[in-house]
mmCIF file of C-alpha atoms in Angstrom:
data_model
loop_
_atom_site.group_PDB
_atom_site.id
_atom_site.type_symbol
_atom_site.label_atom_id
_atom_site.label_comp_id
_atom_site.label_asym_id
_atom_site.label_seq_id
_atom_site.Cartn_x
_atom_site.Cartn_y
_atom_site.Cartn_z
ATOM 1 C CA MET I 1 -21.106 -15.349 24.732
ATOM 2 C CA ASP I 2 -18.301 -16.538 22.560
ATOM 3 C CA ARG I 3 -14.666 -15.789 22.861
ATOM 4 C CA LEU I 4 -13.334 -14.824 19.106
ATOM 5 C CA THR I 5 -10.445 -16.157 17.452
ATOM 6 C CA ASN I 6 -9.579 -13.636 14.759
ATOM 7 C CA THR I 7 -7.775 -13.935 11.374
ATOM 8 C CA ILE I 8 -4.999 -11.526 10.729
ATOM 9 C CA ARG I 9 -4.462 -10.380 7.067
ATOM 10 C CA PRO I 10 -1.120 -10.032 5.882
ATOM 11 C CA TYR I 11 -1.477 -7.345 3.288
ATOM 12 C CA ALA I 12 1.739 -5.590 2.289
ATOM 13 C CA TRP I 13 0.987 -2.309 3.703
ATOM 14 C CA GLY I 14 0.467 -3.868 7.155
ATOM 15 C CA SER I 15 3.137 -3.056 10.072
ATOM 16 C CA THR I 16 5.144 -6.148 10.866
ATOM 17 C CA THR I 17 5.284 -5.039 14.879
ATOM 18 C CA ALA I 18 2.033 -3.178 15.836
ATOM 19 C CA ILE I 19 -0.493 -6.014 15.941
ATOM 20 C CA ALA I 20 2.117 -8.467 17.692
ATOM 21 C CA GLY I 21 2.888 -5.715 20.250
ATOM 22 C CA LEU I 22 -0.512 -5.259 20.932
ATOM 23 C CA LEU I 23 -1.206 -8.854 21.371
ATOM 24 C CA GLY I 24 1.912 -9.446 23.375
ATOM 25 C CA VAL I 25 3.472 -12.047 20.805
ATOM 26 C CA GLU I 26 6.684 -12.169 18.994
ATOM 27 C CA PRO I 27 6.661 -10.612 15.402
ATOM 28 C CA THR I 28 6.485 -12.893 12.600
ATOM 29 C CA GLY I 29 8.629 -10.449 10.500
ATOM 30 C CA GLU I 30 5.856 -10.529 7.885
ATOM 31 C CA PRO I 31 3.419 -7.531 7.510
ATOM 32 C CA GLN I 32 0.100 -7.999 9.707
ATOM 33 C CA ALA I 33 -2.206 -5.332 8.420
ATOM 34 C CA GLU I 34 -5.796 -6.106 9.972
ATOM 35 C CA MET I 35 -7.411 -8.322 12.354
ATOM 36 C CA TRP I 36 -10.820 -9.095 11.623
ATOM 37 C CA MET I 37 -13.589 -9.640 14.093
ATOM 38 C CA GLY I 38 -16.914 -10.669 12.778
ATOM 39 C CA ALA I 39 -18.973 -12.752 10.382
ATOM 40 C CA HIS I 40 -17.585 -11.600 6.955
ATOM 41 C CA PRO I 41 -17.447 -14.803 4.825
ATOM 42 C CA GLY I 42 -13.801 -13.806 3.669
ATOM 43 C CA ALA I 43 -12.396 -14.406 7.155
ATOM 44 C CA PRO I 44 -15.001 -15.096 9.827
ATOM 45 C CA SER I 45 -14.099 -15.141 13.548
ATOM 46 C CA ARG I 46 -14.003 -18.472 14.917
ATOM 47 C CA THR I 47 -15.765 -19.795 18.046
ATOM 48 C CA GLU I 48 -16.149 -23.023 20.049
ATOM 49 C CA ARG I 49 -19.688 -23.275 18.411
ATOM 50 C CA GLY I 50 -17.983 -23.012 14.902
ATOM 51 C CA PRO I 51 -17.354 -19.896 12.460
ATOM 52 C CA LEU I 52 -19.270 -16.941 13.465
ATOM 53 C CA ASN I 53 -21.258 -16.658 10.234
ATOM 54 C CA GLU I 54 -22.389 -20.206 10.389
ATOM 55 C CA VAL I 55 -23.268 -19.698 14.045
ATOM 56 C CA ILE I 56 -25.352 -16.708 13.011
ATOM 57 C CA ASP I 57 -26.839 -18.669 10.243
ATOM 58 C CA GLU I 58 -28.090 -21.455 12.314
ATOM 59 C CA ASP I 59 -30.489 -18.954 14.114
ATOM 60 C CA PRO I 60 -30.357 -15.304 13.273
ATOM 61 C CA ARG I 61 -32.896 -13.809 15.445
ATOM 62 C CA ALA I 62 -31.502 -15.772 18.630
ATOM 63 C CA GLU I 63 -27.885 -14.439 17.863
ATOM 64 C CA LEU I 64 -28.791 -10.996 16.324
ATOM 65 C CA GLY I 65 -31.836 -10.060 18.091
ATOM 66 C CA ALA I 66 -35.316 -9.472 16.161
ATOM 67 C CA ARG I 67 -34.904 -5.737 15.620
ATOM 68 C CA ALA I 68 -31.595 -6.177 13.898
ATOM 69 C CA VAL I 69 -32.757 -8.993 11.602
ATOM 70 C CA ASP I 70 -35.822 -6.729 10.730
ATOM 71 C CA LYS I 71 -33.695 -4.097 10.031
ATOM 72 C CA PHE I 72 -30.540 -5.405 8.428
ATOM 73 C CA GLY I 73 -31.305 -9.109 7.536
ATOM 74 C CA PRO I 74 -30.139 -12.210 8.847
ATOM 75 C CA ARG I 75 -26.698 -10.866 8.840
ATOM 76 C CA LEU I 76 -24.210 -9.059 11.247
ATOM 77 C CA PRO I 77 -24.293 -5.751 9.460
ATOM 78 C CA PHE I 78 -20.816 -4.731 10.589
ATOM 79 C CA LEU I 79 -17.284 -5.764 10.247
ATOM 80 C CA LEU I 80 -14.834 -4.656 13.179
ATOM 81 C CA LYS I 81 -11.100 -4.460 12.592
ATOM 82 C CA ILE I 82 -7.653 -3.661 14.422
ATOM 83 C CA LEU I 83 -5.919 -1.965 11.508
ATOM 84 C CA ALA I 84 -2.202 -1.139 11.677
ATOM 85 C CA ALA I 85 -0.534 0.647 8.701
ATOM 86 C CA GLY I 86 3.114 0.597 8.318
ATOM 87 C CA ALA I 87 2.928 1.856 4.830
ATOM 88 C CA PRO I 88 0.182 4.119 2.910
ATOM 89 C CA LEU I 89 -2.960 2.546 1.805
ATOM 90 C CA SER I 90 -4.560 3.284 -1.655
ATOM 91 C CA VAL I 91 -6.288 6.476 -2.095
ATOM 92 C CA GLN I 92 -9.895 5.334 -2.269
ATOM 93 C CA VAL I 93 -13.541 5.976 -2.048
ATOM 94 C CA HIS I 94 -16.539 4.068 -1.285
ATOM 95 C CA PRO I 95 -20.078 4.435 -3.141
ATOM 96 C CA ASP I 96 -23.312 5.094 -1.490
ATOM 97 C CA LEU I 97 -26.262 2.362 -1.178
ATOM 98 C CA GLU I 98 -27.919 3.243 -4.543
ATOM 99 C CA GLN I 99 -24.405 3.310 -6.412
ATOM 100 C CA ALA I 100 -23.402 0.279 -5.027
ATOM 101 C CA ARG I 101 -26.456 -1.487 -6.027
ATOM 102 C CA GLU I 102 -26.430 -0.153 -9.505
ATOM 103 C CA GLY I 103 -22.768 -1.072 -9.989
ATOM 104 C CA TYR I 104 -23.123 -4.528 -8.599
ATOM 105 C CA GLU I 105 -26.248 -5.405 -10.880
ATOM 106 C CA ASP I 106 -24.343 -4.049 -13.915
ATOM 107 C CA GLU I 107 -21.154 -5.861 -13.355
ATOM 108 C CA GLU I 108 -23.340 -9.155 -12.644
ATOM 109 C CA ALA I 109 -25.162 -8.451 -15.762
ATOM 110 C CA ARG I 110 -21.738 -8.207 -17.717
ATOM 111 C CA GLY I 111 -20.593 -11.391 -16.186
ATOM 112 C CA ILE I 112 -17.604 -10.022 -14.520
ATOM 113 C CA PRO I 113 -16.473 -12.649 -12.221
ATOM 114 C CA LEU I 114 -16.439 -11.739 -8.562
ATOM 115 C CA ASP I 115 -12.620 -12.294 -8.172
ATOM 116 C CA ALA I 116 -11.855 -10.559 -11.562
ATOM 117 C CA PRO I 117 -9.150 -7.875 -10.982
ATOM 118 C CA HIS I 118 -11.085 -5.306 -12.552
ATOM 119 C CA ARG I 119 -14.041 -5.860 -10.922
ATOM 120 C CA ASN I 120 -15.316 -2.983 -8.826
ATOM 121 C CA TYR I 121 -18.388 -4.187 -6.682
ATOM 122 C CA LYS I 122 -18.239 -7.292 -4.944
ATOM 123 C CA ASP I 123 -21.435 -6.877 -3.316
ATOM 124 C CA ALA I 124 -24.766 -4.632 -3.397
ATOM 125 C CA ASN I 125 -23.920 -2.734 -0.048
ATOM 126 C CA HIS I 126 -22.400 0.566 1.043
ATOM 127 C CA LYS I 127 -19.279 0.837 3.179
ATOM 128 C CA PRO I 128 -19.332 3.859 5.640
ATOM 129 C CA GLU I 129 -16.628 3.240 8.039
ATOM 130 C CA LEU I 130 -14.952 4.734 11.277
ATOM 131 C CA ILE I 131 -11.554 4.733 12.401
ATOM 132 C CA CYS I 132 -10.528 5.381 15.990
ATOM 133 C CA ALA I 133 -6.753 5.915 16.875
ATOM 134 C CA LEU I 134 -5.030 3.567 19.248
ATOM 135 C CA THR I 135 -1.509 5.321 18.427
ATOM 136 C CA PRO I 136 -0.841 8.581 16.807
ATOM 137 C CA PHE I 137 -2.568 7.993 13.081
ATOM 138 C CA ASP I 138 -1.884 9.800 10.046
ATOM 139 C CA GLY I 139 -4.432 9.698 7.149
ATOM 140 C CA LEU I 140 -5.964 11.822 4.405
ATOM 141 C CA CYS I 141 -9.572 12.602 4.524
ATOM 142 C CA GLY I 142 -11.754 14.896 1.996
ATOM 143 C CA PHE I 143 -10.666 17.483 -0.340
ATOM 144 C CA ARG I 144 -8.609 20.651 0.807
ATOM 145 C CA PRO I 145 -10.280 23.847 -0.518
ATOM 146 C CA PRO I 146 -8.827 24.289 -4.371
ATOM 147 C CA ALA I 147 -7.099 27.190 -3.365
ATOM 148 C CA GLU I 148 -5.002 25.390 -0.612
ATOM 149 C CA ALA I 149 -4.336 22.348 -2.893
ATOM 150 C CA ALA I 150 -2.975 25.048 -5.569
ATOM 151 C CA ASP I 151 -0.492 26.718 -2.847
ATOM 152 C CA LEU I 152 0.669 23.189 -1.863
ATOM 153 C CA ILE I 153 1.400 21.926 -5.507
ATOM 154 C CA GLU I 154 2.639 25.064 -6.633
ATOM 155 C CA GLY I 155 5.071 25.045 -3.586
ATOM 156 C CA LEU I 156 6.682 22.150 -5.114
ATOM 157 C CA GLY I 157 8.180 24.345 -7.880
ATOM 158 C CA VAL I 158 7.453 21.737 -10.679
ATOM 159 C CA ASP I 159 6.696 23.250 -13.816
ATOM 160 C CA SER I 160 4.733 20.544 -15.330
ATOM 161 C CA LEU I 161 2.309 20.786 -12.679
ATOM 162 C CA LYS I 162 1.441 24.322 -13.323
ATOM 163 C CA PRO I 163 -1.427 23.521 -15.084
ATOM 164 C CA TYR I 164 -3.060 21.832 -12.372
ATOM 165 C CA VAL I 165 -2.474 24.891 -10.289
ATOM 166 C CA ASP I 166 -3.970 27.350 -12.663
ATOM 167 C CA LEU I 167 -6.801 25.037 -12.888
ATOM 168 C CA LEU I 168 -7.539 24.924 -9.250
ATOM 169 C CA ARG I 169 -7.357 28.677 -9.009
ATOM 170 C CA ALA I 170 -9.416 29.305 -12.029
ATOM 171 C CA LYS I 171 -12.510 27.025 -11.939
ATOM 172 C CA PRO I 172 -15.481 26.758 -9.214
ATOM 173 C CA GLU I 173 -14.721 24.212 -6.366
ATOM 174 C CA ASP I 174 -16.639 21.336 -7.940
ATOM 175 C CA ALA I 175 -15.258 21.666 -11.507
ATOM 176 C CA ALA I 176 -11.618 22.644 -10.229
ATOM 177 C CA LEU I 177 -11.395 19.451 -8.088
ATOM 178 C CA ARG I 178 -13.076 17.097 -10.796
ATOM 179 C CA GLU I 179 -10.859 18.315 -13.640
ATOM 180 C CA VAL I 180 -7.501 18.185 -11.778
ATOM 181 C CA LEU I 181 -8.380 14.783 -10.423
ATOM 182 C CA THR I 182 -9.352 13.482 -13.809
ATOM 183 C CA ALA I 183 -6.218 15.017 -15.455
ATOM 184 C CA VAL I 184 -4.153 13.585 -12.977
ATOM 185 C CA LEU I 185 -5.406 10.134 -13.348
ATOM 186 C CA THR I 186 -5.802 10.324 -17.370
ATOM 187 C CA ALA I 187 -2.208 11.821 -17.950
ATOM 188 C CA ASP I 188 0.247 9.988 -20.062
ATOM 189 C CA ARG I 189 1.685 7.716 -17.376
ATOM 190 C CA ASP I 190 5.452 8.171 -18.460
ATOM 191 C CA GLU I 191 4.875 12.087 -18.542
ATOM 192 C CA MET I 192 3.091 11.868 -15.070
ATOM 193 C CA ALA I 193 5.893 9.407 -13.685
ATOM 194 C CA ARG I 194 8.398 11.935 -14.574
ATOM 195 C CA ALA I 195 6.425 14.832 -12.808
ATOM 196 C CA VAL I 196 5.917 12.706 -9.676
ATOM 197 C CA THR I 197 9.510 11.876 -9.271
ATOM 198 C CA GLU I 198 10.312 15.526 -9.462
ATOM 199 C CA ALA I 199 7.664 16.601 -7.071
ATOM 200 C CA ALA I 200 8.880 13.666 -4.929
ATOM 201 C CA THR I 201 12.482 15.253 -4.720
ATOM 202 C CA ALA I 202 11.065 18.550 -3.968
ATOM 203 C CA ALA I 203 8.752 17.008 -1.152
ATOM 204 C CA GLU I 204 11.877 15.341 0.392
ATOM 205 C CA ARG I 205 13.774 18.625 0.386
ATOM 206 C CA LEU I 206 10.924 20.814 1.836
ATOM 207 C CA GLY I 207 9.691 18.392 4.458
ATOM 208 C CA GLY I 208 7.128 19.813 7.024
ATOM 209 C CA PRO I 209 3.572 19.703 5.195
ATOM 210 C CA TYR I 210 5.125 17.724 2.165
ATOM 211 C CA ALA I 211 6.376 14.893 4.318
ATOM 212 C CA PRO I 212 3.585 12.759 3.948
ATOM 213 C CA TYR I 213 3.724 12.931 0.158
ATOM 214 C CA ALA I 214 7.434 12.486 0.161
ATOM 215 C CA ASP I 215 6.792 9.366 2.315
ATOM 216 C CA ALA I 216 3.810 7.934 -0.192
ATOM 217 C CA ALA I 217 6.288 8.521 -3.062
ATOM 218 C CA ARG I 218 9.017 6.500 -1.546
ATOM 219 C CA HIS I 219 6.552 3.614 -1.421
ATOM 220 C CA PHE I 220 5.006 4.310 -4.916
ATOM 221 C CA PRO I 221 7.311 5.899 -6.869
ATOM 222 C CA GLY I 222 5.993 7.494 -10.172
ATOM 223 C CA ASP I 223 2.225 6.787 -8.757
ATOM 224 C CA PRO I 224 -0.213 9.749 -9.922
ATOM 225 C CA GLY I 225 -2.031 9.119 -6.655
ATOM 226 C CA VAL I 226 0.814 11.018 -5.028
ATOM 227 C CA ILE I 227 -0.381 14.086 -6.773
ATOM 228 C CA ALA I 228 -4.084 13.268 -6.189
ATOM 229 C CA ALA I 229 -3.273 12.920 -2.477
ATOM 230 C CA MET I 230 -2.094 16.482 -2.285
ATOM 231 C CA LEU I 231 -5.775 17.359 -3.251
ATOM 232 C CA LEU I 232 -6.882 16.038 0.282
ATOM 233 C CA ASN I 233 -6.551 17.111 3.768
ATOM 234 C CA HIS I 234 -3.906 15.441 5.713
ATOM 235 C CA VAL I 235 -5.012 14.677 9.604
ATOM 236 C CA THR I 236 -3.237 13.387 12.562
ATOM 237 C CA LEU I 237 -5.297 11.756 15.133
ATOM 238 C CA LYS I 238 -4.361 11.461 18.735
ATOM 239 C CA PRO I 239 -5.331 8.132 20.337
ATOM 240 C CA GLY I 240 -8.835 8.363 21.083
ATOM 241 C CA GLU I 241 -9.779 10.427 18.222
ATOM 242 C CA ALA I 242 -11.504 9.237 15.248
ATOM 243 C CA LEU I 243 -12.715 9.905 11.329
ATOM 244 C CA TYR I 244 -15.894 8.854 9.956
ATOM 245 C CA LEU I 245 -15.695 8.226 6.302
ATOM 246 C CA GLY I 246 -19.218 8.326 4.427
ATOM 247 C CA ALA I 247 -19.835 7.790 0.900
ATOM 248 C CA GLY I 248 -17.942 9.654 -1.931
ATOM 249 C CA VAL I 249 -15.269 10.775 0.537
ATOM 250 C CA PRO I 250 -11.679 10.229 -0.915
ATOM 251 C CA HIS I 251 -9.423 9.147 2.080
ATOM 252 C CA ALA I 252 -6.228 7.104 2.614
ATOM 253 C CA TYR I 253 -4.722 5.792 5.848
ATOM 254 C CA LEU I 254 -0.916 6.476 5.958
ATOM 255 C CA SER I 255 0.519 5.310 9.317
ATOM 256 C CA GLY I 256 -0.270 3.878 12.607
ATOM 257 C CA MET I 257 -2.871 1.551 14.522
ATOM 258 C CA GLY I 258 -6.623 1.802 15.161
ATOM 259 C CA VAL I 259 -9.923 0.301 15.694
ATOM 260 C CA GLU I 260 -11.973 0.447 12.434
ATOM 261 C CA ILE I 261 -15.777 -0.419 12.237
ATOM 262 C CA MET I 262 -17.563 -0.602 8.807
ATOM 263 C CA ALA I 263 -20.552 -1.602 7.033
ATOM 264 C CA ASN I 264 -20.062 -5.317 5.892
ATOM 265 C CA SER I 265 -19.125 -4.667 2.518
ATOM 266 C CA ASP I 266 -15.902 -4.939 0.131
ATOM 267 C CA ASN I 267 -16.787 -2.230 -2.401
ATOM 268 C CA VAL I 268 -13.674 -0.014 -2.914
ATOM 269 C CA LEU I 269 -12.911 2.494 -5.921
ATOM 270 C CA ARG I 270 -9.383 3.055 -5.911
ATOM 271 C CA CYS I 271 -7.644 6.583 -6.941
ATOM 272 C CA GLY I 272 -4.096 5.828 -6.638
ATOM 273 C CA LEU I 273 -0.991 4.774 -4.611
ATOM 274 C CA THR I 274 -1.983 1.159 -5.701
ATOM 275 C CA PRO I 275 -0.958 -1.404 -8.137
ATOM 276 C CA LYS I 276 -4.393 -2.321 -8.505
ATOM 277 C CA HIS I 277 -6.915 -1.514 -11.144
ATOM 278 C CA VAL I 278 -8.316 2.312 -11.139
ATOM 279 C CA ASP I 279 -11.698 2.619 -12.849
ATOM 280 C CA VAL I 280 -11.464 6.358 -13.576
ATOM 281 C CA PRO I 281 -14.849 6.693 -14.990
ATOM 282 C CA GLU I 282 -16.772 4.750 -12.108
ATOM 283 C CA LEU I 283 -14.324 6.540 -9.776
ATOM 284 C CA LEU I 284 -15.734 9.984 -10.998
ATOM 285 C CA ARG I 285 -19.301 8.846 -10.791
ATOM 286 C CA VAL I 286 -18.973 8.275 -6.972
ATOM 287 C CA VAL I 287 -16.630 10.642 -5.957
ATOM 288 C CA ARG I 288 -18.219 13.839 -4.193
ATOM 289 C CA PHE I 289 -16.224 16.832 -5.524
ATOM 290 C CA GLU I 290 -16.671 19.319 -2.589
ATOM 291 C CA ALA I 291 -14.009 20.716 -0.040
ATOM 292 C CA SER I 292 -14.854 19.387 3.466
ATOM 293 C CA ASP I 293 -13.181 19.727 7.081
ATOM 294 C CA PRO I 294 -11.961 16.338 8.054
ATOM 295 C CA GLY I 295 -14.432 16.473 11.084
ATOM 296 C CA ILE I 296 -12.220 14.892 13.843
ATOM 297 C CA LEU I 297 -14.596 12.955 16.279
ATOM 298 C CA ARG I 298 -14.253 12.722 19.999
ATOM 299 C CA PRO I 299 -16.397 10.559 21.949
ATOM 300 C CA GLU I 300 -19.614 11.911 23.755
ATOM 301 C CA ALA I 301 -19.324 10.687 27.470
ATOM 302 C CA SER I 302 -22.672 9.010 29.091
ATOM 303 C CA PRO I 303 -23.346 9.072 32.817
ATOM 304 C CA ASP I 304 -22.637 5.320 32.958
ATOM 305 C CA GLY I 305 -19.098 5.862 31.419
ATOM 306 C CA GLU I 306 -19.846 4.899 27.996
ATOM 307 C CA GLU I 307 -17.945 7.167 25.166
ATOM 308 C CA VAL I 308 -20.118 7.000 22.097
ATOM 309 C CA TYR I 309 -18.654 8.135 18.617
ATOM 310 C CA GLU I 310 -21.564 9.506 16.959
ATOM 311 C CA THR I 311 -22.331 8.760 13.403
ATOM 312 C CA PRO I 312 -25.127 9.092 10.969
ATOM 313 C CA ILE I 313 -25.595 5.630 10.021
ATOM 314 C CA ASP I 314 -27.235 2.607 11.808
ATOM 315 C CA GLU I 315 -25.162 -0.589 10.552
ATOM 316 C CA PHE I 316 -22.711 0.143 13.387
ATOM 317 C CA ARG I 317 -22.212 2.062 16.561
ATOM 318 C CA LEU I 318 -18.892 2.176 18.315
ATOM 319 C CA SER I 319 -18.203 3.100 21.742
ATOM 320 C CA ARG I 320 -15.363 2.521 24.527
ATOM 321 C CA TYR I 321 -15.296 2.180 28.188
ATOM 322 C CA VAL I 322 -12.048 3.488 30.068
ATOM 323 C CA LEU I 323 -12.159 1.604 33.084
ATOM 324 C CA PRO I 324 -9.951 2.672 36.395
ATOM 325 C CA GLU I 325 -8.846 0.509 38.817
ATOM 326 C CA GLY I 326 -11.633 -0.590 41.189
ATOM 327 C CA ASP I 327 -14.564 0.661 38.716
ATOM 328 C CA ALA I 328 -18.007 -0.609 39.369
ATOM 329 C CA ARG I 329 -19.369 -3.297 37.016
ATOM 330 C CA HIS I 330 -21.005 -2.412 34.077
ATOM 331 C CA ASP I 331 -24.118 -4.060 32.764
ATOM 332 C CA LEU I 332 -23.849 -4.017 28.735
ATOM 333 C CA THR I 333 -26.852 -6.271 28.248
ATOM 334 C CA ALA I 334 -28.626 -5.323 25.032
ATOM 335 C CA GLY I 335 -31.057 -6.369 22.522
ATOM 336 C CA THR I 336 -28.605 -6.258 19.476
ATOM 337 C CA PRO I 337 -25.502 -8.199 18.780
ATOM 338 C CA GLN I 338 -22.091 -6.986 20.248
ATOM 339 C CA ILE I 339 -18.591 -7.468 19.921
ATOM 340 C CA LEU I 340 -16.451 -6.232 22.656
ATOM 341 C CA LEU I 341 -12.714 -5.641 22.307
ATOM 342 C CA CYS I 342 -10.091 -5.180 24.894
ATOM 343 C CA ALA I 343 -7.670 -2.428 23.803
ATOM 344 C CA ALA I 344 -5.637 -2.173 27.140
ATOM 345 C CA GLY I 345 -5.306 -3.449 30.427
ATOM 346 C CA GLU I 346 -7.487 -6.432 31.482
ATOM 347 C CA VAL I 347 -11.213 -6.601 31.209
ATOM 348 C CA ARG I 348 -13.585 -9.436 32.250
ATOM 349 C CA VAL I 349 -16.678 -10.014 30.445
ATOM 350 C CA GLY I 350 -18.770 -12.231 32.385
ATOM 351 C CA ASP I 351 -16.606 -15.175 33.016
ATOM 352 C CA LEU I 352 -14.103 -14.326 30.388
ATOM 353 C CA SER I 353 -11.097 -12.507 30.926
ATOM 354 C CA LEU I 354 -9.693 -10.400 27.903
ATOM 355 C CA THR I 355 -6.218 -8.847 27.451
ATOM 356 C CA PRO I 356 -5.282 -6.441 24.538
ATOM 357 C CA GLY I 357 -6.553 -7.785 21.433
ATOM 358 C CA GLY I 358 -8.922 -10.265 22.989
ATOM 359 C CA SER I 359 -12.592 -10.155 21.707
ATOM 360 C CA VAL I 360 -15.939 -11.730 22.448
ATOM 361 C CA PHE I 361 -19.318 -11.891 20.441
ATOM 362 C CA VAL I 362 -22.325 -11.174 22.852
ATOM 363 C CA PRO I 363 -25.512 -12.359 21.176
ATOM 364 C CA ALA I 364 -28.598 -10.124 21.556
ATOM 365 C CA ASP I 365 -30.339 -10.215 24.839
ATOM 366 C CA GLU I 366 -27.361 -12.202 26.715
ATOM 367 C CA LYS I 367 -26.417 -11.063 30.030
ATOM 368 C CA ALA I 368 -22.941 -8.936 29.689
ATOM 369 C CA ASP I 369 -21.385 -7.590 32.928
ATOM 370 C CA VAL I 370 -18.171 -5.721 32.266
ATOM 371 C CA SER I 371 -15.499 -5.138 34.893
ATOM 372 C CA GLY I 372 -11.707 -4.645 35.393
ATOM 373 C CA SER I 373 -9.235 -2.097 34.749
ATOM 374 C CA GLY I 374 -8.497 -1.243 30.992
ATOM 375 C CA THR I 375 -10.169 -0.031 27.736
ATOM 376 C CA LEU I 376 -12.864 -1.744 26.155
ATOM 377 C CA PHE I 377 -14.545 -1.105 22.778
ATOM 378 C CA ARG I 378 -17.910 -2.182 22.061
ATOM 379 C CA ALA I 379 -19.273 -2.550 18.752
ATOM 380 C CA THR I 380 -23.251 -2.843 18.008
ATOM 381 C CA VAL I 381 -25.990 -1.512 15.698
ATOM 382 C CA VAL I 382 -28.730 1.162 15.914
ATOM 383 C CA ALA I 383 -31.966 -1.025 15.654
#
């Protein structure tokens, strides 16, 4: 197995202290948003054998196992991260597999460079994801029922937002959500900025359920995404709780640190709270306009102590072991590739000792005995 050395991405929304605190090192003073563990070519983990993507490329069947290669191809199909949000991320949505393939092929045919700021599809893959809280974690996930969104927006007392309230109350669910999101994102920018400023002032005064939107407006003054965000469910996760985010579900992470796992893709359609490109027509093609319960996930425990976060896709499977002092050794040997991440305490994987933030890549079929006292996350695939 390979101890991993991982890249920390310094996105502007990252916390300046959370990842450093987990690793037990001094903060740099700069934002540290995500620590990537995997073989994504943008920031592959490094091993003593070389970058993990190159290690896998040399012998995919030995590293990933025949079942995973036959099902997903010769690439590690997931990316594991520690995510630490010190400010809100953009409200965003991810395409399903068919939409991703169509969008990628269309942009390729039109000759849009992969690094173009208006490019939506960096690859032809979908990007379902799961976030599991390590600290109290705030986010937005899925649409509220239109009537609830109408009550929330009306409570601001902003006259220029009343047409959206009326639409939310007068139309069927799909039409109400679609028409209001479309109107918010296509409104005159100056008029919308004034409405958002007035709404932000009211949200600051009212507090309570309005506090997340007041905070978003402080980071993104005048951004129409502040109003779009009010259409979504606000969720607070306790440590150990998780959210699964499937295709077409608008969402945003607001604050906190968690373990995130996703299919190996970089396809994002943004709805707001961002200075980046917002492609409204393509966004409307991808979003599922239906109210939904956020569906907080709690792990299902198995007899051997593994706690599994069940999801409906096969590209990744996330679980954890909470190991008490003196706990028996666990055999995690599998016929699929694994990344094991220590989140608390000290855990031994074979001959390697892991402290918080430490991780290893375990090739398929390689012996993986785990012991120690702490919390260990296990990322693999269903194949």
